[in-house]
Amino acid sequence: MIKITVDNNVYEVEKGITLEEIAKKYGKSPDGGEIVLAYRNGHLCELFKTVEEDAQISFVTTKSKVGSATYKRSMILLMMKAARDVAKRTGISGRIRVLFSLSKGLYCEFKNSGVNVTEQLLKDIEEQMKELVKLNIPIEKKTYPSYDLINRFERQGRMDKVELFKYRRASNTNAYILDGFEDYYYGFMVPSTGYLKYFALFKYEKGFVLQMPTRTEPTKVPEFVPQNKLFSVLKQSDDWGVMLGMDTVGGLNDTIASGQINDMMLVQEALQEKNIAKIAEQIKREDKKFVLIAGPSSSGKTSFSHRLSIQLKAMGLNPHPIALDNYFVERKYTPRDEFGNYDFECIEAVDVKQFNDDMVRLLNGETVPMPTFDFIEGKREYKGNVMQIKEHDVLVIEGIHGLNPKMSERLPDESKFKIYISALTQLNVDEHNRIATTDGRLIRRIVRDARTRGHSAAKTIAMWDSVRRGEEHYIFPYQEEADAMFNSALIYELSVIKPHVEPLLFAIPRDSDEYQEAKRLLKFLDYFLGISSENIPNNSILREFVGGSCFPV
């Protein structure tokens, strides 16, 4: 017998008991979510793991970031297995590619374009998924020599995984097996299919969306809401990656290893410049006076606004940059969040009335004194900077609330052009393992915060959840109202950022609350071959993060 401590209670249990058994007997969800993982003496573990000596045990639920990701990852395996079962019965061929996040779920397509995705096909797959959940089949984990797994996947024609493993240093690799279906996944899994009760499939465009619960409501499948503009940008990026053979990390690594990456970097930068020029042409054609740019943290809004301004100048317009941050209310009037901290993300932290007053006066041809905000003193100042807009002038306004109708409520709609910008990662680890857009932005921010603000990686990670909550409340609900969307992600960027961010993540001590997240990111970055930043153009959006930009960022 051994002793375990759970929630400050000590229990005597048999040596070799699984964490799943402990969770069922003694586990209590601290937040109302469902238990899917556990910490054993401070180490994150899957629930099939056993306890062989006295231990401190705590549990991880689907309301946590890592627990929610575990649920969704396991759900993909369930869907893949069910789809294979249905394919065998119906005679369809072609594997499923998990492409990108959409409407609280994942947009997927069959790799074989000849597969007609019908409501009946999705119903059959969904029913098979439910049957597998009902049977509560174990999800097994098996460790193979890496070369053996490469050979197994090569025989199955799954070349995305063959390319991925070709660049891995690890001599052994784990695979997960569900009722004979074997696959590789980046991260932990739930112990059996019975944990995967909440999901739905929705037909959309040429594929479908696997809709899953959110962290805030882990037992409820949210309504599917089409996001047509966002989908169009994401699909365009994916198609471009497929065309170049760089839709997965293995494809990117092949390009680097073959010495072709410098040309590919220039092609990617040229594509972004082309898209910026198209947006500038649309602004001029529609004779807009106010260009409102918004997007989540680390999207490259500042660099984008400068590059857009250059394109507008090339078309004979005279752009003037305005930062919404200069319209913050004085610090003493800034609202506080539920933890008592200043909430700089909410729209009430901005003087909406003053901004609208100034913009209306400018539209009427008046000369208007423009503010600057002293972030150290927390006060707005006027230093003699005045503005008057004339016939060819355009105001390029950047800030997180730019798309919120309340922010520019007194300006006529016909004078406004709204742009949503985000780093919408088009690269996946392989056909079944997504690279979350939020991971790409977090890595960008860790590097920039360390370079420009002297922040540790631990500090940036610690505040990331708060940043994400602000985005969910104040940015994402308005993204479909944009007149144009711009994807600032560069297909090669994680290989460039890797040498910059790894030392910062390694510096996080093991006893830090942020250690597990740092460990996860380091494992993720291990898939990438690193490359130098010396050949990145100095006007690249990536320069805003790694340094060397020609813009004041």
Short mmCIF file of N, CA, C and O in Angstrom, two decimals, residues 37 45-46 48-49 70 73-74 77 138-144 149 152-153 158 173-191 433 523:
data_model
loop_
_atom_site.label_atom_id
_atom_site.label_comp_id
_atom_site.label_asym_id
_atom_site.label_seq_id
_atom_site.Cartn_x
_atom_site.Cartn_y
_atom_site.Cartn_z
N LEU A 37 -6.77 14.94 -17.10
CA LEU A 37 -5.35 14.72 -16.86
C LEU A 37 -5.09 14.87 -15.37
O LEU A 37 -5.98 15.25 -14.60
N CYS A 45 0.50 14.25 -16.25
CA CYS A 45 0.42 12.85 -16.71
C CYS A 45 -0.96 12.55 -17.30
O CYS A 45 -1.97 13.17 -16.93
N GLU A 46 -0.99 11.58 -18.19
CA GLU A 46 -2.26 11.04 -18.67
C GLU A 46 -2.85 10.12 -17.61
O GLU A 46 -2.14 9.57 -16.77
N PHE A 48 -4.05 7.15 -17.63
CA PHE A 48 -3.75 5.73 -17.60
C PHE A 48 -2.47 5.43 -16.81
O PHE A 48 -2.18 4.28 -16.49
N LYS A 49 -1.70 6.46 -16.50
CA LYS A 49 -0.45 6.28 -15.74
C LYS A 49 -0.76 5.77 -14.33
O LYS A 49 -1.79 6.10 -13.75
N THR A 70 -6.51 18.86 -24.65
CA THR A 70 -6.48 17.39 -24.60
C THR A 70 -7.80 16.81 -25.12
O THR A 70 -7.82 15.84 -25.88
N ARG A 73 -7.98 17.37 -28.95
CA ARG A 73 -7.03 16.49 -29.64
C ARG A 73 -7.58 15.06 -29.70
O ARG A 73 -7.53 14.40 -30.75
N SER A 74 -8.13 14.60 -28.58
CA SER A 74 -8.70 13.26 -28.53
C SER A 74 -9.92 13.15 -29.44
O SER A 74 -10.16 12.10 -30.06
N LEU A 77 -8.90 12.33 -32.99
CA LEU A 77 -8.64 10.89 -33.15
C LEU A 77 -9.94 10.12 -33.29
O LEU A 77 -10.08 9.23 -34.14
N PRO A 138 -10.77 1.99 -24.90
CA PRO A 138 -9.52 2.60 -24.43
C PRO A 138 -8.72 3.22 -25.58
O PRO A 138 -8.71 2.69 -26.70
N ILE A 139 -8.07 4.34 -25.30
CA ILE A 139 -7.11 4.94 -26.23
C ILE A 139 -5.72 4.55 -25.73
O ILE A 139 -5.28 5.00 -24.68
N GLU A 140 -5.07 3.69 -26.49
CA GLU A 140 -3.79 3.15 -26.06
C GLU A 140 -2.64 4.01 -26.57
O GLU A 140 -2.71 4.61 -27.65
N LYS A 141 -1.57 4.03 -25.78
CA LYS A 141 -0.36 4.76 -26.16
C LYS A 141 0.77 3.75 -26.32
O LYS A 141 1.01 2.95 -25.43
N LYS A 142 1.44 3.80 -27.46
CA LYS A 142 2.51 2.83 -27.71
C LYS A 142 3.76 3.58 -28.19
O LYS A 142 3.66 4.49 -29.02
N THR A 143 4.91 3.20 -27.66
CA THR A 143 6.17 3.81 -28.04
C THR A 143 6.90 2.93 -29.05
O THR A 143 7.08 1.73 -28.83
N TYR A 144 7.31 3.57 -30.16
CA TYR A 144 8.03 2.86 -31.22
C TYR A 144 9.41 3.49 -31.41
O TYR A 144 9.57 4.70 -31.18
N LEU A 149 8.29 3.69 -36.80
CA LEU A 149 7.03 4.42 -37.04
C LEU A 149 7.05 5.09 -38.42
O LEU A 149 6.03 5.14 -39.11
N ARG A 152 6.19 2.46 -40.85
CA ARG A 152 4.76 2.08 -40.76
C ARG A 152 3.90 3.09 -41.50
O ARG A 152 3.01 2.73 -42.29
N PHE A 153 4.16 4.39 -41.26
CA PHE A 153 3.36 5.42 -41.92
C PHE A 153 3.66 5.50 -43.42
O PHE A 153 2.77 5.79 -44.21
N ARG A 158 1.07 7.77 -45.66
CA ARG A 158 0.82 8.98 -44.86
C ARG A 158 2.12 9.80 -44.80
O ARG A 158 2.82 9.88 -43.80
N THR A 173 9.29 7.45 -30.56
CA THR A 173 8.12 8.30 -30.79
C THR A 173 6.87 7.56 -30.35
O THR A 173 6.73 6.35 -30.57
N ASN A 174 5.94 8.30 -29.73
CA ASN A 174 4.69 7.72 -29.26
C ASN A 174 3.61 7.79 -30.34
O ASN A 174 3.52 8.78 -31.08
N ALA A 175 2.81 6.76 -30.41
CA ALA A 175 1.62 6.77 -31.27
C ALA A 175 0.42 6.37 -30.41
O ALA A 175 0.57 5.73 -29.37
N TYR A 176 -0.77 6.78 -30.84
CA TYR A 176 -2.00 6.43 -30.13
C TYR A 176 -2.82 5.49 -30.99
O TYR A 176 -2.90 5.65 -32.22
N ILE A 177 -3.43 4.52 -30.34
CA ILE A 177 -4.19 3.49 -31.06
C ILE A 177 -5.61 3.44 -30.50
O ILE A 177 -5.81 3.31 -29.28
N LEU A 178 -6.60 3.57 -31.39
CA LEU A 178 -8.00 3.47 -31.02
C LEU A 178 -8.64 2.36 -31.84
O LEU A 178 -8.84 2.51 -33.05
N ASP A 179 -8.91 1.24 -31.19
CA ASP A 179 -9.58 0.11 -31.83
C ASP A 179 -8.92 -0.25 -33.16
O ASP A 179 -9.58 -0.40 -34.19
N GLY A 180 -7.58 -0.34 -33.14
CA GLY A 180 -6.85 -0.75 -34.33
C GLY A 180 -6.42 0.39 -35.23
O GLY A 180 -5.58 0.20 -36.12
N PHE A 181 -6.97 1.59 -35.02
CA PHE A 181 -6.57 2.74 -35.84
C PHE A 181 -5.43 3.46 -35.14
O PHE A 181 -5.58 3.91 -34.00
N GLU A 182 -4.30 3.58 -35.83
CA GLU A 182 -3.10 4.14 -35.23
C GLU A 182 -2.79 5.51 -35.83
O GLU A 182 -2.89 5.71 -37.05
N ASP A 183 -2.41 6.46 -34.97
CA ASP A 183 -2.12 7.81 -35.45
C ASP A 183 -1.13 8.47 -34.50
O ASP A 183 -0.92 8.02 -33.37
N TYR A 184 -0.53 9.55 -34.97
CA TYR A 184 0.39 10.33 -34.14
C TYR A 184 -0.27 11.65 -33.77
O TYR A 184 -0.89 12.30 -34.61
N TYR A 185 -0.13 12.05 -32.50
CA TYR A 185 -0.68 13.34 -32.05
C TYR A 185 0.32 14.05 -31.15
O TYR A 185 1.02 13.41 -30.35
N TYR A 186 0.37 15.35 -31.31
CA TYR A 186 1.28 16.19 -30.54
C TYR A 186 0.56 16.60 -29.26
O TYR A 186 -0.27 17.48 -29.24
N GLY A 187 0.83 15.89 -28.16
CA GLY A 187 0.20 16.19 -26.88
C GLY A 187 -0.55 15.00 -26.31
O GLY A 187 -0.70 13.96 -26.95
N PHE A 188 -1.04 15.17 -25.09
CA PHE A 188 -1.70 14.08 -24.35
C PHE A 188 -3.12 13.82 -24.82
O PHE A 188 -3.74 14.66 -25.49
N MET A 189 -3.64 12.64 -24.41
CA MET A 189 -4.99 12.20 -24.77
C MET A 189 -5.78 11.81 -23.52
O MET A 189 -5.20 11.52 -22.47
N VAL A 190 -7.11 11.76 -23.68
CA VAL A 190 -7.95 11.19 -22.62
C VAL A 190 -7.78 9.67 -22.66
O VAL A 190 -7.32 9.11 -23.66
N PRO A 191 -8.13 8.95 -21.58
CA PRO A 191 -7.86 7.50 -21.55
C PRO A 191 -8.80 6.64 -22.38
O PRO A 191 -8.44 5.52 -22.75
N ASN A 433 -2.68 17.45 -36.91
CA ASN A 433 -2.24 18.23 -35.74
C ASN A 433 -2.16 19.70 -36.09
O ASN A 433 -1.28 20.12 -36.86
N LYS A 523 8.66 21.80 -26.77
CA LYS A 523 8.44 20.53 -27.47
C LYS A 523 7.89 20.79 -28.87
O LYS A 523 8.30 20.16 -29.85
#
